[in-house]
GROMACS .gro file of N, CA and C in nm:
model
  384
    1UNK      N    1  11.715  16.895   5.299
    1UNK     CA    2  11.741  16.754   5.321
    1UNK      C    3  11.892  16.732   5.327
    2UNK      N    4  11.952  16.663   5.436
    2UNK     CA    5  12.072  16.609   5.418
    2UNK      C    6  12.088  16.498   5.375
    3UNK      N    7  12.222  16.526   5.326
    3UNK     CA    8  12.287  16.373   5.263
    3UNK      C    9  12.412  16.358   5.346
    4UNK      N   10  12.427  16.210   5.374
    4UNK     CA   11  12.526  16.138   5.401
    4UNK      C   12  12.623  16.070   5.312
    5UNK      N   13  12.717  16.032   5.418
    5UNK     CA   14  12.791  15.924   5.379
    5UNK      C   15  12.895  15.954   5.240
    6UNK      N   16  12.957  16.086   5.284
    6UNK     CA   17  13.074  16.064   5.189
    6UNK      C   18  13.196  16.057   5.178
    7UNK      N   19  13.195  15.998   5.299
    7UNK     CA   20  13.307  15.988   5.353
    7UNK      C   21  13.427  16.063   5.445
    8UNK      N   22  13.372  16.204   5.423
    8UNK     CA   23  13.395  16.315   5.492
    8UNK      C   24  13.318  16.327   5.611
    9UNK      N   25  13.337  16.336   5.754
    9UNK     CA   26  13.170  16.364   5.807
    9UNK      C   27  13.151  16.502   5.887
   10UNK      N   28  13.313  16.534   5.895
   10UNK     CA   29  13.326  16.650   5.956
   10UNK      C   30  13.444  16.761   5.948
   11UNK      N   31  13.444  16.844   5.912
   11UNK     CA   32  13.534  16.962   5.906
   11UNK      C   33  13.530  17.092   6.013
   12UNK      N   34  13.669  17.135   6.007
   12UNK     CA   35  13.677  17.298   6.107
   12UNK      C   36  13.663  17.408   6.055
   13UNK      N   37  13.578  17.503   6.119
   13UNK     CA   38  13.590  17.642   6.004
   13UNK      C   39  13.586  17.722   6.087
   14UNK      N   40  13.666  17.826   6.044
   14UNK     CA   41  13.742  17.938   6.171
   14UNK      C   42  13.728  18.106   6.094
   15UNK      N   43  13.652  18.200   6.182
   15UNK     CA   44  13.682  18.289   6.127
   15UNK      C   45  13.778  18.377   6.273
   16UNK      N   46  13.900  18.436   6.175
   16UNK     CA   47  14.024  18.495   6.309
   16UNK      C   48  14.062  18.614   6.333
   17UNK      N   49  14.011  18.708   6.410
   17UNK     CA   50  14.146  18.819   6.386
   17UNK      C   51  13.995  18.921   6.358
   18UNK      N   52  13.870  18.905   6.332
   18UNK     CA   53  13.749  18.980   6.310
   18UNK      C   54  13.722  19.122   6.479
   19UNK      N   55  13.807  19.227   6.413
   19UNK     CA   56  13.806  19.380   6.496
   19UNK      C   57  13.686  19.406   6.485
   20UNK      N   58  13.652  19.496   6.584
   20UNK     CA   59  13.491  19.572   6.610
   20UNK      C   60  13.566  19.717   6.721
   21UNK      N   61  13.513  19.786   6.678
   21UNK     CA   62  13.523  19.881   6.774
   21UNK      C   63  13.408  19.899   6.888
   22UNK      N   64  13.381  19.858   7.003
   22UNK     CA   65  13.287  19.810   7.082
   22UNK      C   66  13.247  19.865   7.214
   23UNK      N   67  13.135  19.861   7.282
   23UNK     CA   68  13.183  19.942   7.414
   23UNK      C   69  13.125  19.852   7.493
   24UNK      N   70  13.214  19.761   7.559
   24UNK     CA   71  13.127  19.622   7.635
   24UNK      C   72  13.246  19.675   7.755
   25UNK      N   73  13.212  19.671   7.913
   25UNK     CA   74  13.318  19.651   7.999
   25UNK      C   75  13.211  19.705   8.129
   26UNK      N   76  13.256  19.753   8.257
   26UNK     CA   77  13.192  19.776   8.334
   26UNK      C   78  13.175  19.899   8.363
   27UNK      N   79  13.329  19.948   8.381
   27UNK     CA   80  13.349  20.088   8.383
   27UNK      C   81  13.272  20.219   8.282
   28UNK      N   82  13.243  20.345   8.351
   28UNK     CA   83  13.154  20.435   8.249
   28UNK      C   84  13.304  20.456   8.123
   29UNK      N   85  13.420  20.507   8.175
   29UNK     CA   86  13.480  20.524   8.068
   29UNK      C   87  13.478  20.410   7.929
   30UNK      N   88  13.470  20.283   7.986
   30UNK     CA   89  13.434  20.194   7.873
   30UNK      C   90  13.329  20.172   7.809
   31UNK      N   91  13.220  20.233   7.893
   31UNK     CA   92  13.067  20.271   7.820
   31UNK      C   93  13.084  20.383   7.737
   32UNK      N   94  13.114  20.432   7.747
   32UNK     CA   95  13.176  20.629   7.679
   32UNK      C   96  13.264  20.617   7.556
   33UNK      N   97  13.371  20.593   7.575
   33UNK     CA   98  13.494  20.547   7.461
   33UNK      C   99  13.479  20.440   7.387
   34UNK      N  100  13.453  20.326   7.474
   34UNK     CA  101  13.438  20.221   7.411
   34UNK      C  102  13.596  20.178   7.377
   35UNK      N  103  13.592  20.010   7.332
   35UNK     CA  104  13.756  20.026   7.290
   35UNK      C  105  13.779  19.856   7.188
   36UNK      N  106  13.882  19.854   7.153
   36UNK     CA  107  13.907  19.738   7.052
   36UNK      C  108  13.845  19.587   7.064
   37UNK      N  109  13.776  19.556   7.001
   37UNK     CA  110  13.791  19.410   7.033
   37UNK      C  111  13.792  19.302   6.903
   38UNK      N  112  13.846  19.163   6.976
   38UNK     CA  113  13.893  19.112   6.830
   38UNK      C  114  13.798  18.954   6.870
   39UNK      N  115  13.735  18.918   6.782
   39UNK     CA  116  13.651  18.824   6.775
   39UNK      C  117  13.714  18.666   6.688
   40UNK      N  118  13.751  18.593   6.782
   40UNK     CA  119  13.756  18.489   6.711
   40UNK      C  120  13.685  18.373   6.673
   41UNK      N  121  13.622  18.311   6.582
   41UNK     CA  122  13.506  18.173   6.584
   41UNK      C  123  13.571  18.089   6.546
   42UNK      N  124  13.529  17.969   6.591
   42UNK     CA  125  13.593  17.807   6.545
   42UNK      C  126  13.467  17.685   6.555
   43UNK      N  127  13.456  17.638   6.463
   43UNK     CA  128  13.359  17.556   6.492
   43UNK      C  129  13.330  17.393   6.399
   44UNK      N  130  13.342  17.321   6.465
   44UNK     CA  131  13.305  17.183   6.404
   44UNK      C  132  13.209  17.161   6.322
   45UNK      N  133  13.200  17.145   6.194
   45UNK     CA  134  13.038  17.072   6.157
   45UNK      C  135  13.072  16.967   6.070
   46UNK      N  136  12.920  16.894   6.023
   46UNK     CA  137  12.945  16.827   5.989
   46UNK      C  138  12.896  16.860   5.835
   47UNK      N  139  13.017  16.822   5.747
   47UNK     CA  140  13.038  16.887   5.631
   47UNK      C  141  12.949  16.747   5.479
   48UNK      N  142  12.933  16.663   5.574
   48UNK     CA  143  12.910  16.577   5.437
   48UNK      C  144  12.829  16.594   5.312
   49UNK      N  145  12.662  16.695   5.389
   49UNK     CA  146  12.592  16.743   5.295
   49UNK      C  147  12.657  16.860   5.193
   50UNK      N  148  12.726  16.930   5.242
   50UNK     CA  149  12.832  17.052   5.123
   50UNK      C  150  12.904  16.974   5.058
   51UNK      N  151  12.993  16.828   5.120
   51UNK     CA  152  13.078  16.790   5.035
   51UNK      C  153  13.020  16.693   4.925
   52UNK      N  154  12.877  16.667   4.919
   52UNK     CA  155  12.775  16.563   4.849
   52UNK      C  156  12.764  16.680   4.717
   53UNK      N  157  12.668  16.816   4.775
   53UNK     CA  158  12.580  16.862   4.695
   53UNK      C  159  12.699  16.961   4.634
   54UNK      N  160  12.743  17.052   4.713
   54UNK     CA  161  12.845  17.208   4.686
   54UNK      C  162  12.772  17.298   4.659
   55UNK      N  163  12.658  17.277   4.820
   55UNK     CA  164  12.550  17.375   4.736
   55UNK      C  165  12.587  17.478   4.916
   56UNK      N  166  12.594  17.614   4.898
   56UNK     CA  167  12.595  17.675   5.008
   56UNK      C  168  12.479  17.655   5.109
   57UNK      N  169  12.373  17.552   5.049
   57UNK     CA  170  12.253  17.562   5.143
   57UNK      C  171  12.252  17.426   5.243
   58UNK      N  172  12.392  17.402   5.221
   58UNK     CA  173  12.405  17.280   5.296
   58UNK      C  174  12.508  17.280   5.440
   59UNK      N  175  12.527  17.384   5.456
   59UNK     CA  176  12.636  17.381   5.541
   59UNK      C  177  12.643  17.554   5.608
   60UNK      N  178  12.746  17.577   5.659
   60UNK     CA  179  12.705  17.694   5.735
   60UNK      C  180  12.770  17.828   5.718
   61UNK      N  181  12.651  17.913   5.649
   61UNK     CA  182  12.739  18.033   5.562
   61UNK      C  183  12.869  18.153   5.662
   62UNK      N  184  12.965  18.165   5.635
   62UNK     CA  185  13.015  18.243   5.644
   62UNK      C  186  12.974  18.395   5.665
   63UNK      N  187  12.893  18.433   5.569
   63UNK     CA  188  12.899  18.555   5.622
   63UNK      C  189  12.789  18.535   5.720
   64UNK      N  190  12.713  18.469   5.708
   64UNK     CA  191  12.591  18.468   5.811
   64UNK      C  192  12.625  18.499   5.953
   65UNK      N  193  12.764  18.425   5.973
   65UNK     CA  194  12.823  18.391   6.080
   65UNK      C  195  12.879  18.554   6.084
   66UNK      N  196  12.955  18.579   6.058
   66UNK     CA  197  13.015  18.712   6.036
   66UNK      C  198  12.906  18.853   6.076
   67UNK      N  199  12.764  18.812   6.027
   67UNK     CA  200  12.693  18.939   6.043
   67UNK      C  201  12.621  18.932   6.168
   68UNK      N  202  12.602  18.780   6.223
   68UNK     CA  203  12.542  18.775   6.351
   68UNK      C  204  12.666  18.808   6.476
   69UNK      N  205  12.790  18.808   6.459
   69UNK     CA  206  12.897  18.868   6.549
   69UNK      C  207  12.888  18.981   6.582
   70UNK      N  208  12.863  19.038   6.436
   70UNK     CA  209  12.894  19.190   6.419
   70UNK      C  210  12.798  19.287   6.496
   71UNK      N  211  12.645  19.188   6.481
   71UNK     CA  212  12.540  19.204   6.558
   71UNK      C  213  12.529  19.217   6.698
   72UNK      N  214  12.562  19.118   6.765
   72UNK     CA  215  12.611  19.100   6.877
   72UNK      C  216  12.723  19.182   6.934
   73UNK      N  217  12.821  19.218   6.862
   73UNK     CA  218  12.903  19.347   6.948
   73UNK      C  219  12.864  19.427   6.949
   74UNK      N  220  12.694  19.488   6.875
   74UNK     CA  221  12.656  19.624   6.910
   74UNK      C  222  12.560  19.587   7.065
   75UNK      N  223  12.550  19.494   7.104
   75UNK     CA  224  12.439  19.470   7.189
   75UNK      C  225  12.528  19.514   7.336
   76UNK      N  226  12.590  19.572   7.395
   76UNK     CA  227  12.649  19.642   7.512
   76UNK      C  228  12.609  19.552   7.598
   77UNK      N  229  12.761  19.495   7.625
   77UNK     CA  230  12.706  19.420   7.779
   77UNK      C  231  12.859  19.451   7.877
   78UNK      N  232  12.827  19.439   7.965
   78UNK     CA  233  12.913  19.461   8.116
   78UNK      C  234  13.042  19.336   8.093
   79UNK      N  235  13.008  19.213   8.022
   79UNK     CA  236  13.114  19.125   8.083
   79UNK      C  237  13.126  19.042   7.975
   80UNK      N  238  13.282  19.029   7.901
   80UNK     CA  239  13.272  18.971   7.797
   80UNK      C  240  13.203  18.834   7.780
   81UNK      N  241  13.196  18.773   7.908
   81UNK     CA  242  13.165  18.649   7.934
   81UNK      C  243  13.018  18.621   7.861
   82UNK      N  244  12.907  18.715   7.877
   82UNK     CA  245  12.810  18.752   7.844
   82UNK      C  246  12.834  18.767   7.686
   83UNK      N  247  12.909  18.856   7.622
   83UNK     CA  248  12.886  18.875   7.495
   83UNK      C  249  12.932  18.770   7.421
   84UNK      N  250  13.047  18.673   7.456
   84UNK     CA  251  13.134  18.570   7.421
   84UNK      C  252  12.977  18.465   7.393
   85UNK      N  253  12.917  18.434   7.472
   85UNK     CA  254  12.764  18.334   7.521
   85UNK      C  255  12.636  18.377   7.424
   86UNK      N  256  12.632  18.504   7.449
   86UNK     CA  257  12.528  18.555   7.319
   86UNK      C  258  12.553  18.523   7.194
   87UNK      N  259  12.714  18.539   7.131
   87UNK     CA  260  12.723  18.530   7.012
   87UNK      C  261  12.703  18.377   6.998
   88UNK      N  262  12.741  18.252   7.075
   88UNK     CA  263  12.757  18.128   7.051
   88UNK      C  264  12.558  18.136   7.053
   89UNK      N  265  12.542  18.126   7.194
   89UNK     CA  266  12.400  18.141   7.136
   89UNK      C  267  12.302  18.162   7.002
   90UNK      N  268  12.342  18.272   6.940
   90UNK     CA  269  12.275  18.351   6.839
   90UNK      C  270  12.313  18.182   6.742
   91UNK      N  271  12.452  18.201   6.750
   91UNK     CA  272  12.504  18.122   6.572
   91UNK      C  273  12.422  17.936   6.604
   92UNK      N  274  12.412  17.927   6.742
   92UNK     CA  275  12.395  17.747   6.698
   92UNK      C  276  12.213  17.777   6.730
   93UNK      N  277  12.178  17.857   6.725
   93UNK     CA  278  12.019  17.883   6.704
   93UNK      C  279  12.015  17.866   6.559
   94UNK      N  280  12.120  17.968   6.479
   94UNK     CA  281  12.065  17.953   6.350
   94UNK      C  282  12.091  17.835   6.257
   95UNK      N  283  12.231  17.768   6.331
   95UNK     CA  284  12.260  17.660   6.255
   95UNK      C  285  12.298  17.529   6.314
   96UNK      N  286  12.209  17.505   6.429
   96UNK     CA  287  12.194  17.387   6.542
   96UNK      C  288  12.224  17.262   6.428
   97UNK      N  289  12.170  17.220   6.311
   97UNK     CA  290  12.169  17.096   6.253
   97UNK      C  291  12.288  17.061   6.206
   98UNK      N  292  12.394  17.174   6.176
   98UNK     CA  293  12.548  17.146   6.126
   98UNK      C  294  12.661  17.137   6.280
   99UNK      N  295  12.588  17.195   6.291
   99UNK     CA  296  12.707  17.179   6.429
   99UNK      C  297  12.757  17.099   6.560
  100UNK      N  298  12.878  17.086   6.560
  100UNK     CA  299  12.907  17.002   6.678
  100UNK      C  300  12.958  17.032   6.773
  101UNK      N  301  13.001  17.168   6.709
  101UNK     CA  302  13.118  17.223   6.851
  101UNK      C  303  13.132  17.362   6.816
  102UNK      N  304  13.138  17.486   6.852
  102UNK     CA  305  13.115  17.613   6.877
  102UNK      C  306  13.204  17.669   6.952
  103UNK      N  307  13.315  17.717   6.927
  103UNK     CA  308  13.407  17.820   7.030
  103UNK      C  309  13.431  17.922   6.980
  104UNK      N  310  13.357  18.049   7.057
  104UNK     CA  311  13.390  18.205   7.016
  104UNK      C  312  13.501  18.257   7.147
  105UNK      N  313  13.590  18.308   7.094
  105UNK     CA  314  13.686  18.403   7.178
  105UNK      C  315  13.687  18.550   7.147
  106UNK      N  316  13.648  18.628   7.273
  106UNK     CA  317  13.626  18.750   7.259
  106UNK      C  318  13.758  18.820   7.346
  107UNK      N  319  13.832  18.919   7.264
  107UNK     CA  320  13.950  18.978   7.310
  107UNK      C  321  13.939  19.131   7.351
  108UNK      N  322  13.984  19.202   7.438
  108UNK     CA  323  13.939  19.322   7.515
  108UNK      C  324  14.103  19.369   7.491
  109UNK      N  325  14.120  19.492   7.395
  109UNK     CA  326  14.272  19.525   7.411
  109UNK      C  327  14.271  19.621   7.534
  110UNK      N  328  14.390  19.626   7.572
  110UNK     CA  329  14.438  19.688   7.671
  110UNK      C  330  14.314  19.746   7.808
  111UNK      N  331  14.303  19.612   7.847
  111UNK     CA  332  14.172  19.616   7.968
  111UNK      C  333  14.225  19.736   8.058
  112UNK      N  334  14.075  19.765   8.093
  112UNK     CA  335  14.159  19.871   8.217
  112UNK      C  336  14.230  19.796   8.368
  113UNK      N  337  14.296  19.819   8.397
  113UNK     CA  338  14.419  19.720   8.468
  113UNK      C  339  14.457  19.824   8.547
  114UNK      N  340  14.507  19.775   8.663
  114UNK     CA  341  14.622  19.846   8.742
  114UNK      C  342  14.765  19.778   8.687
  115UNK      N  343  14.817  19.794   8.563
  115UNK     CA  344  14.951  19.772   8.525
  115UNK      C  345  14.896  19.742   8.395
  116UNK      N  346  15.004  19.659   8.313
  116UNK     CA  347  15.023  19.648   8.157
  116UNK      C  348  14.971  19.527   8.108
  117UNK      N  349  14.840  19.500   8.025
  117UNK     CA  350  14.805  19.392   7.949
  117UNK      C  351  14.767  19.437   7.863
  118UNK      N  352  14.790  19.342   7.764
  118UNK     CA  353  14.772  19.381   7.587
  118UNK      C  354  14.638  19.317   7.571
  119UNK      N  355  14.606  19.211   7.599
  119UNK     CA  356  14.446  19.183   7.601
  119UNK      C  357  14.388  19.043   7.740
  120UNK      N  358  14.289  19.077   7.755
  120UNK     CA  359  14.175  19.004   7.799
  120UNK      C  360  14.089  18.941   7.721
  121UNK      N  361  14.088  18.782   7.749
  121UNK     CA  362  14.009  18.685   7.638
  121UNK      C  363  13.932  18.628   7.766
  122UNK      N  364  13.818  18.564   7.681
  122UNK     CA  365  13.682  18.506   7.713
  122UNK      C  366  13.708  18.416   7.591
  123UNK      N  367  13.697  18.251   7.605
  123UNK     CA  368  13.606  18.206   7.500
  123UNK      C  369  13.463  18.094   7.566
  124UNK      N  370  13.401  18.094   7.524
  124UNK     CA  371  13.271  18.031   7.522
  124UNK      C  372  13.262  17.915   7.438
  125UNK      N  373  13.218  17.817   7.494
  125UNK     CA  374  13.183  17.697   7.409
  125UNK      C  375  13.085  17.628   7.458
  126UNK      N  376  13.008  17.574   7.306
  126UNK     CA  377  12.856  17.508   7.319
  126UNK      C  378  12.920  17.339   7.200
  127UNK      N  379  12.920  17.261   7.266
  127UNK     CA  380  12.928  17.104   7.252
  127UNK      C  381  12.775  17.056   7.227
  128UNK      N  382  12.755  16.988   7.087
  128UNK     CA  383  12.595  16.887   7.106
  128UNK      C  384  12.612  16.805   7.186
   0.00000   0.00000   0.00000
């Protein structure tokens, strides 16, 4: 059951900088080796029931969030665009009633390139 009205109705919660060693890309060498990637989440909810009760069953766990990422970078896909979409997918399936806003950024170090980039980002976003 939620509670309202405490004056709080909404807060940001960000997890940043979350490495995976991964093998998502098109190329076989990136199926084979595999290579860095850095996962960022950001997401709106609405915090009033945690800030009422301070009960973790009110709002949207952290690691939950954390283990369904982690999940999702083993799932091999061709285009970050895809894995960036799955993970948003996965998280507002599990926690559609807190949320308002959803942005995962998925980072690809040193893409394979004809010249020098330090990374390739994707982020994905799901708005109620």
């Amino acid at each position: 059951m939620r509670i309202f009205n405490t004056g709080i109705s909404t807060g940001i919660m960000e997890l940043n900088g979350m490495e995976f060693h991964a093998f998502h890309g098109c190329l076989e060498q990136e199926k084979r080796e595999g290579n860095l990637f850095v996962v960022d989440f950001k997401a709106e909810l609405d915090i009033d029931g945690a800030v009422k009760s301070d009960d973790l069953k009110d709002t949207v766990d952290v690691n939950a969030i954390y283990a369904i990422i982690k999940e999702e970078m083993n799932h091999r896909c061709n285009l970050l665009e895809t894995v960036a979409s799955n993970i948003c997918k996965h998280i507002v399936k599990d926690f559609e009633d807190y949320l308002l806003l959803v942005e995962v950024r998925v980072s690809k170090h040193n893409p394979p390139l004809d010249g020098k980039c330090e990374w390739s980002r994707i982020t994905a976003r799901w708005e109620a």
